Amino acid sequence: HLLVTGVTTEVCVQTTLREANDRGYECLLVTDATASYFPEFKRAAIEMMVAQGGLVGWAAPSAEVLVALAAYTPLPPPPTSNA
């Protein structure tokens, strides 16, 4: 799983998300941790990335990401063999 941030949303960030998705990563774009010179380009890029049920990835603002991470409980490690 990858949390993706950066600039420019419609160029570098979108390319990173698409390339990571092509390589099998599940991606989440942190929407308020990206930027663009043109707000309408950012909005359009995010819409394209999450289209069709998250074809390339999902998006959420950092506040929601932090809440989800705080609630995350990792699985215990698998038992080891004493062979």
CSV table of N, CA, C and O in Angstrom, one decimal:
chain,number,residue,atom,x,y,z
A,1,HIS,N,0.8,-1.2,0.0
A,1,HIS,CA,0.0,0.0,0.0
A,1,HIS,C,0.9,1.2,0.0
A,1,HIS,O,1.9,1.3,0.7
A,2,LEU,N,0.5,2.2,-0.8
A,2,LEU,CA,1.2,3.5,-0.8
A,2,LEU,C,0.3,4.7,-0.5
A,2,LEU,O,-0.8,4.7,-1.0
A,3,LEU,N,0.8,5.6,0.3
A,3,LEU,CA,0.1,6.9,0.4
A,3,LEU,C,0.9,7.8,-0.5
A,3,LEU,O,2.1,8.0,-0.3
A,4,VAL,N,0.2,8.5,-1.4
A,4,VAL,CA,0.9,9.4,-2.4
A,4,VAL,C,0.6,10.8,-2.1
A,4,VAL,O,-0.6,11.2,-2.0
A,5,THR,N,1.7,11.6,-2.2
A,5,THR,CA,1.6,13.1,-2.0
A,5,THR,C,2.5,13.7,-3.0
A,5,THR,O,3.3,13.0,-3.6
A,6,GLY,N,2.4,15.0,-3.2
A,6,GLY,CA,3.4,15.7,-4.0
A,6,GLY,C,2.9,16.8,-4.9
A,6,GLY,O,1.7,17.1,-4.8
A,7,VAL,N,3.7,17.3,-5.8
A,7,VAL,CA,3.4,18.2,-6.8
A,7,VAL,C,4.0,17.8,-8.1
A,7,VAL,O,5.0,17.1,-8.1
A,8,THR,N,3.5,18.0,-9.1
A,8,THR,CA,2.2,18.6,-9.5
A,8,THR,C,1.1,17.5,-9.7
A,8,THR,O,1.4,16.5,-10.3
A,9,THR,N,0.0,17.7,-9.1
A,9,THR,CA,-1.0,16.7,-9.0
A,9,THR,C,-1.3,16.0,-10.4
A,9,THR,O,-1.3,14.8,-10.5
A,10,GLU,N,-1.5,16.9,-11.4
A,10,GLU,CA,-1.9,16.4,-12.7
A,10,GLU,C,-0.8,15.8,-13.6
A,10,GLU,O,-1.0,15.3,-14.6
A,11,VAL,N,0.4,16.0,-13.1
A,11,VAL,CA,1.6,15.5,-13.8
A,11,VAL,C,2.3,14.4,-13.0
A,11,VAL,O,2.1,13.2,-13.1
A,12,CYS,N,3.2,14.8,-12.2
A,12,CYS,CA,4.1,13.9,-11.4
A,12,CYS,C,3.3,13.0,-10.5
A,12,CYS,O,3.6,11.8,-10.5
A,13,VAL,N,2.4,13.5,-9.8
A,13,VAL,CA,1.6,12.7,-8.8
A,13,VAL,C,0.8,11.7,-9.5
A,13,VAL,O,0.8,10.5,-9.2
A,14,GLN,N,0.1,12.1,-10.6
A,14,GLN,CA,-0.8,11.2,-11.3
A,14,GLN,C,0.1,10.1,-12.0
A,14,GLN,O,-0.3,8.9,-12.0
A,15,THR,N,1.2,10.5,-12.5
A,15,THR,CA,2.1,9.5,-13.2
A,15,THR,C,2.6,8.5,-12.1
A,15,THR,O,2.6,7.3,-12.4
A,16,THR,N,3.0,8.9,-11.0
A,16,THR,CA,3.4,8.1,-9.9
A,16,THR,C,2.3,7.1,-9.5
A,16,THR,O,2.6,5.9,-9.4
A,17,LEU,N,1.1,7.6,-9.3
A,17,LEU,CA,0.0,6.8,-8.9
A,17,LEU,C,-0.3,5.7,-10.0
A,17,LEU,O,-0.5,4.5,-9.6
A,18,ARG,N,-0.3,6.1,-11.2
A,18,ARG,CA,-0.6,5.1,-12.3
A,18,ARG,C,0.5,4.1,-12.4
A,18,ARG,O,0.2,2.9,-12.6
A,19,GLU,N,1.8,4.5,-12.3
A,19,GLU,CA,2.9,3.5,-12.4
A,19,GLU,C,2.9,2.6,-11.3
A,19,GLU,O,3.1,1.4,-11.4
A,20,ALA,N,2.6,3.1,-10.1
A,20,ALA,CA,2.5,2.2,-8.9
A,20,ALA,C,1.4,1.2,-9.0
A,20,ALA,O,1.5,0.0,-8.7
A,21,ASN,N,0.2,1.7,-9.5
A,21,ASN,CA,-0.9,0.8,-9.7
A,21,ASN,C,-0.6,-0.3,-10.7
A,21,ASN,O,-0.9,-1.4,-10.5
A,22,ASP,N,0.1,0.1,-11.8
A,22,ASP,CA,0.5,-0.9,-12.8
A,22,ASP,C,1.4,-2.0,-12.3
A,22,ASP,O,1.5,-3.1,-12.8
A,23,ARG,N,2.2,-1.6,-11.2
A,23,ARG,CA,3.1,-2.6,-10.6
A,23,ARG,C,2.5,-3.3,-9.4
A,23,ARG,O,3.1,-4.0,-8.7
A,24,GLY,N,1.1,-3.2,-9.2
A,24,GLY,CA,0.4,-3.9,-8.3
A,24,GLY,C,0.2,-3.3,-6.9
A,24,GLY,O,-0.3,-4.0,-6.0
A,25,TYR,N,0.6,-2.0,-6.7
A,25,TYR,CA,0.4,-1.4,-5.4
A,25,TYR,C,-1.0,-0.8,-5.3
A,25,TYR,O,-1.6,-0.4,-6.3
A,26,GLU,N,-1.6,-0.9,-4.1
A,26,GLU,CA,-2.8,-0.2,-3.8
A,26,GLU,C,-2.5,1.2,-3.4
A,26,GLU,O,-1.6,1.4,-2.4
A,27,CYS,N,-3.0,2.2,-4.0
A,27,CYS,CA,-2.6,3.6,-3.8
A,27,CYS,C,-3.7,4.4,-3.2
A,27,CYS,O,-4.9,4.3,-3.7
A,28,LEU,N,-3.3,5.3,-2.3
A,28,LEU,CA,-4.3,6.3,-1.8
A,28,LEU,C,-3.6,7.7,-1.9
A,28,LEU,O,-2.5,7.9,-1.5
A,29,LEU,N,-4.3,8.5,-2.7
A,29,LEU,CA,-3.8,9.9,-2.9
A,29,LEU,C,-4.3,10.8,-1.7
A,29,LEU,O,-5.5,10.8,-1.4
A,30,VAL,N,-3.4,11.4,-1.0
A,30,VAL,CA,-3.7,12.3,0.1
A,30,VAL,C,-4.0,13.7,-0.5
A,30,VAL,O,-3.1,14.4,-0.9
A,31,THR,N,-5.3,14.0,-0.7
A,31,THR,CA,-5.7,15.1,-1.6
A,31,THR,C,-5.2,16.5,-1.1
A,31,THR,O,-4.9,17.3,-2.0
A,32,ASP,N,-5.1,16.7,0.2
A,32,ASP,CA,-4.7,18.0,0.6
A,32,ASP,C,-3.1,18.1,0.8
A,32,ASP,O,-2.6,19.0,1.3
A,33,ALA,N,-2.5,17.0,0.4
A,33,ALA,CA,-1.0,17.0,0.4
A,33,ALA,C,-0.5,16.9,-1.0
A,33,ALA,O,0.6,16.4,-1.3
A,34,THR,N,-1.3,17.4,-2.0
A,34,THR,CA,-0.8,17.6,-3.4
A,34,THR,C,-1.2,19.0,-3.8
A,34,THR,O,-1.9,19.7,-3.1
A,35,ALA,N,-0.6,19.4,-4.9
A,35,ALA,CA,-0.8,20.8,-5.3
A,35,ALA,C,-0.7,20.9,-6.8
A,35,ALA,O,-0.1,20.1,-7.5
A,36,SER,N,-1.2,22.0,-7.3
A,36,SER,CA,-1.2,22.3,-8.8
A,36,SER,C,-1.2,23.8,-8.9
A,36,SER,O,-1.7,24.5,-8.1
A,37,TYR,N,-0.7,24.3,-10.0
A,37,TYR,CA,-0.8,25.7,-10.3
A,37,TYR,C,-2.2,26.1,-10.7
A,37,TYR,O,-2.6,27.2,-10.6
A,38,PHE,N,-3.0,25.1,-11.1
A,38,PHE,CA,-4.3,25.3,-11.6
A,38,PHE,C,-5.3,24.4,-10.8
A,38,PHE,O,-5.3,23.2,-11.0
A,39,PRO,N,-6.1,25.0,-9.9
A,39,PRO,CA,-7.0,24.2,-9.1
A,39,PRO,C,-7.9,23.3,-9.9
A,39,PRO,O,-8.2,22.1,-9.5
A,40,GLU,N,-8.3,23.7,-11.1
A,40,GLU,CA,-9.2,22.9,-11.9
A,40,GLU,C,-8.5,21.7,-12.5
A,40,GLU,O,-9.1,20.6,-12.7
A,41,PHE,N,-7.2,21.8,-12.7
A,41,PHE,CA,-6.4,20.7,-13.2
A,41,PHE,C,-6.3,19.6,-12.1
A,41,PHE,O,-6.4,18.4,-12.3
A,42,LYS,N,-6.0,20.1,-10.9
A,42,LYS,CA,-5.9,19.2,-9.7
A,42,LYS,C,-7.2,18.4,-9.5
A,42,LYS,O,-7.2,17.2,-9.4
A,43,ARG,N,-8.3,19.1,-9.6
A,43,ARG,CA,-9.6,18.5,-9.4
A,43,ARG,C,-9.9,17.5,-10.5
A,43,ARG,O,-10.3,16.4,-10.2
A,44,ALA,N,-9.6,17.8,-11.7
A,44,ALA,CA,-9.8,16.9,-12.8
A,44,ALA,C,-8.9,15.6,-12.7
A,44,ALA,O,-9.4,14.5,-12.9
A,45,ALA,N,-7.7,15.8,-12.3
A,45,ALA,CA,-6.7,14.7,-12.1
A,45,ALA,C,-7.2,13.8,-11.1
A,45,ALA,O,-7.2,12.5,-11.2
A,46,ILE,N,-7.7,14.3,-9.9
A,46,ILE,CA,-8.2,13.5,-8.9
A,46,ILE,C,-9.4,12.7,-9.3
A,46,ILE,O,-9.5,11.5,-9.1
A,47,GLU,N,-10.3,13.3,-10.0
A,47,GLU,CA,-11.5,12.7,-10.5
A,47,GLU,C,-11.1,11.5,-11.5
A,47,GLU,O,-11.7,10.4,-11.4
A,48,MET,N,-10.1,11.7,-12.3
A,48,MET,CA,-9.6,10.6,-13.2
A,48,MET,C,-9.0,9.5,-12.5
A,48,MET,O,-9.2,8.3,-12.8
A,49,MET,N,-8.2,9.8,-11.4
A,49,MET,CA,-7.5,8.7,-10.7
A,49,MET,C,-8.5,7.8,-9.9
A,49,MET,O,-8.2,6.6,-9.8
A,50,VAL,N,-9.6,8.4,-9.4
A,50,VAL,CA,-10.5,7.6,-8.6
A,50,VAL,C,-11.7,7.1,-9.4
A,50,VAL,O,-12.6,6.4,-8.8
A,51,ALA,N,-11.8,7.4,-10.7
A,51,ALA,CA,-12.9,7.0,-11.5
A,51,ALA,C,-13.1,5.5,-11.5
A,51,ALA,O,-12.2,4.8,-11.3
A,52,GLN,N,-14.3,5.1,-11.8
A,52,GLN,CA,-14.6,3.7,-12.0
A,52,GLN,C,-14.3,2.9,-10.8
A,52,GLN,O,-13.7,1.8,-10.8
A,53,GLY,N,-14.7,3.4,-9.6
A,53,GLY,CA,-14.5,2.6,-8.4
A,53,GLY,C,-13.0,2.5,-7.9
A,53,GLY,O,-12.7,1.5,-7.3
A,54,GLY,N,-12.2,3.5,-8.3
A,54,GLY,CA,-10.8,3.4,-7.8
A,54,GLY,C,-9.9,2.6,-8.8
A,54,GLY,O,-9.1,1.9,-8.3
A,55,LEU,N,-10.2,2.8,-10.1
A,55,LEU,CA,-9.4,2.1,-11.1
A,55,LEU,C,-7.9,2.2,-10.9
A,55,LEU,O,-7.2,1.3,-11.0
A,56,VAL,N,-7.5,3.4,-10.6
A,56,VAL,CA,-6.0,3.7,-10.4
A,56,VAL,C,-5.7,3.8,-8.9
A,56,VAL,O,-4.6,3.4,-8.5
A,57,GLY,N,-6.6,4.3,-8.1
A,57,GLY,CA,-6.4,4.4,-6.7
A,57,GLY,C,-7.6,5.1,-6.1
A,57,GLY,O,-8.6,5.3,-6.7
A,58,TRP,N,-7.4,5.4,-4.8
A,58,TRP,CA,-8.4,6.1,-4.0
A,58,TRP,C,-7.9,7.4,-3.5
A,58,TRP,O,-6.7,7.7,-3.6
A,59,ALA,N,-8.7,8.3,-3.0
A,59,ALA,CA,-8.3,9.6,-2.5
A,59,ALA,C,-9.0,9.9,-1.2
A,59,ALA,O,-10.2,9.6,-1.1
A,60,ALA,N,-8.3,10.6,-0.4
A,60,ALA,CA,-8.9,11.1,0.9
A,60,ALA,C,-8.0,12.2,1.4
A,60,ALA,O,-6.8,12.3,1.2
A,61,PRO,N,-8.7,13.2,2.2
A,61,PRO,CA,-7.9,14.2,2.8
A,61,PRO,C,-7.1,13.7,4.0
A,61,PRO,O,-7.4,12.6,4.5
A,62,SER,N,-6.0,14.4,4.3
A,62,SER,CA,-5.1,13.9,5.4
A,62,SER,C,-5.8,13.7,6.7
A,62,SER,O,-5.4,12.7,7.4
A,63,ALA,N,-6.8,14.5,7.1
A,63,ALA,CA,-7.5,14.2,8.3
A,63,ALA,C,-8.1,12.8,8.4
A,63,ALA,O,-8.0,12.1,9.4
A,64,GLU,N,-8.7,12.4,7.3
A,64,GLU,CA,-9.3,11.1,7.2
A,64,GLU,C,-8.2,10.0,7.3
A,64,GLU,O,-8.4,8.9,7.9
A,65,VAL,N,-7.1,10.2,6.6
A,65,VAL,CA,-6.0,9.3,6.6
A,65,VAL,C,-5.5,9.1,8.0
A,65,VAL,O,-5.3,8.0,8.4
A,66,LEU,N,-5.3,10.2,8.7
A,66,LEU,CA,-4.8,10.1,10.1
A,66,LEU,C,-5.7,9.4,11.0
A,66,LEU,O,-5.3,8.6,11.8
A,67,VAL,N,-7.0,9.6,10.8
A,67,VAL,CA,-8.0,8.8,11.7
A,67,VAL,C,-7.9,7.3,11.4
A,67,VAL,O,-7.9,6.5,12.3
A,68,ALA,N,-7.8,7.0,10.1
A,68,ALA,CA,-7.7,5.6,9.7
A,68,ALA,C,-6.5,5.0,10.2
A,68,ALA,O,-6.5,3.8,10.7
A,69,LEU,N,-5.3,5.7,10.1
A,69,LEU,CA,-4.1,5.1,10.6
A,69,LEU,C,-4.1,5.0,12.1
A,69,LEU,O,-3.5,4.0,12.6
A,70,ALA,N,-4.7,5.9,12.8
A,70,ALA,CA,-4.8,5.8,14.3
A,70,ALA,C,-5.6,4.6,14.7
A,70,ALA,O,-5.3,4.0,15.8
A,71,ALA,N,-6.6,4.2,13.9
A,71,ALA,CA,-7.5,3.1,14.3
A,71,ALA,C,-6.9,1.8,13.8
A,71,ALA,O,-7.4,0.7,14.2
A,72,TYR,N,-5.8,1.8,13.1
A,72,TYR,CA,-5.2,0.6,12.5
A,72,TYR,C,-4.6,-0.3,13.6
A,72,TYR,O,-3.8,0.2,14.4
A,73,THR,N,-4.9,-1.5,13.7
A,73,THR,CA,-4.3,-2.5,14.6
A,73,THR,C,-3.6,-3.5,13.7
A,73,THR,O,-4.2,-4.3,13.0
A,74,PRO,N,-2.2,-3.5,13.8
A,74,PRO,CA,-1.5,-4.5,12.9
A,74,PRO,C,-1.8,-5.9,13.4
A,74,PRO,O,-2.1,-6.2,14.6
A,75,LEU,N,-1.7,-6.9,12.5
A,75,LEU,CA,-1.9,-8.3,12.8
A,75,LEU,C,-0.7,-8.7,13.6
A,75,LEU,O,0.5,-8.3,13.3
A,76,PRO,N,-0.8,-9.7,14.5
A,76,PRO,CA,0.3,-10.2,15.2
A,76,PRO,C,1.2,-11.0,14.2
A,76,PRO,O,0.7,-11.5,13.2
A,77,PRO,N,2.5,-11.1,14.5
A,77,PRO,CA,3.4,-11.9,13.6
A,77,PRO,C,3.0,-13.3,13.6
A,77,PRO,O,2.5,-13.8,14.6
A,78,PRO,N,3.2,-14.0,12.5
A,78,PRO,CA,2.9,-15.5,12.5
A,78,PRO,C,3.8,-16.2,13.5
A,78,PRO,O,4.9,-15.8,13.8
A,79,PRO,N,3.3,-17.3,14.0
A,79,PRO,CA,4.1,-18.1,14.9
A,79,PRO,C,5.3,-18.7,14.2
A,79,PRO,O,5.3,-18.9,13.0
A,80,THR,N,6.4,-18.8,14.9
A,80,THR,CA,7.6,-19.3,14.3
A,80,THR,C,7.8,-20.8,14.7
A,80,THR,O,7.3,-21.2,15.8
A,81,SER,N,8.4,-21.5,13.9
A,81,SER,CA,8.7,-22.9,14.1
A,81,SER,C,9.9,-23.0,15.0
A,81,SER,O,10.9,-22.4,14.8
A,82,ASN,N,9.8,-23.9,15.9
A,82,ASN,CA,11.0,-24.2,16.8
A,82,ASN,C,11.7,-25.5,16.4
A,82,ASN,O,12.2,-26.2,17.2
A,83,ALA,N,11.8,-25.7,15.1
A,83,ALA,CA,12.4,-26.9,14.5
A,83,ALA,C,13.9,-26.9,14.6
A,83,ALA,O,14.6,-26.0,14.6
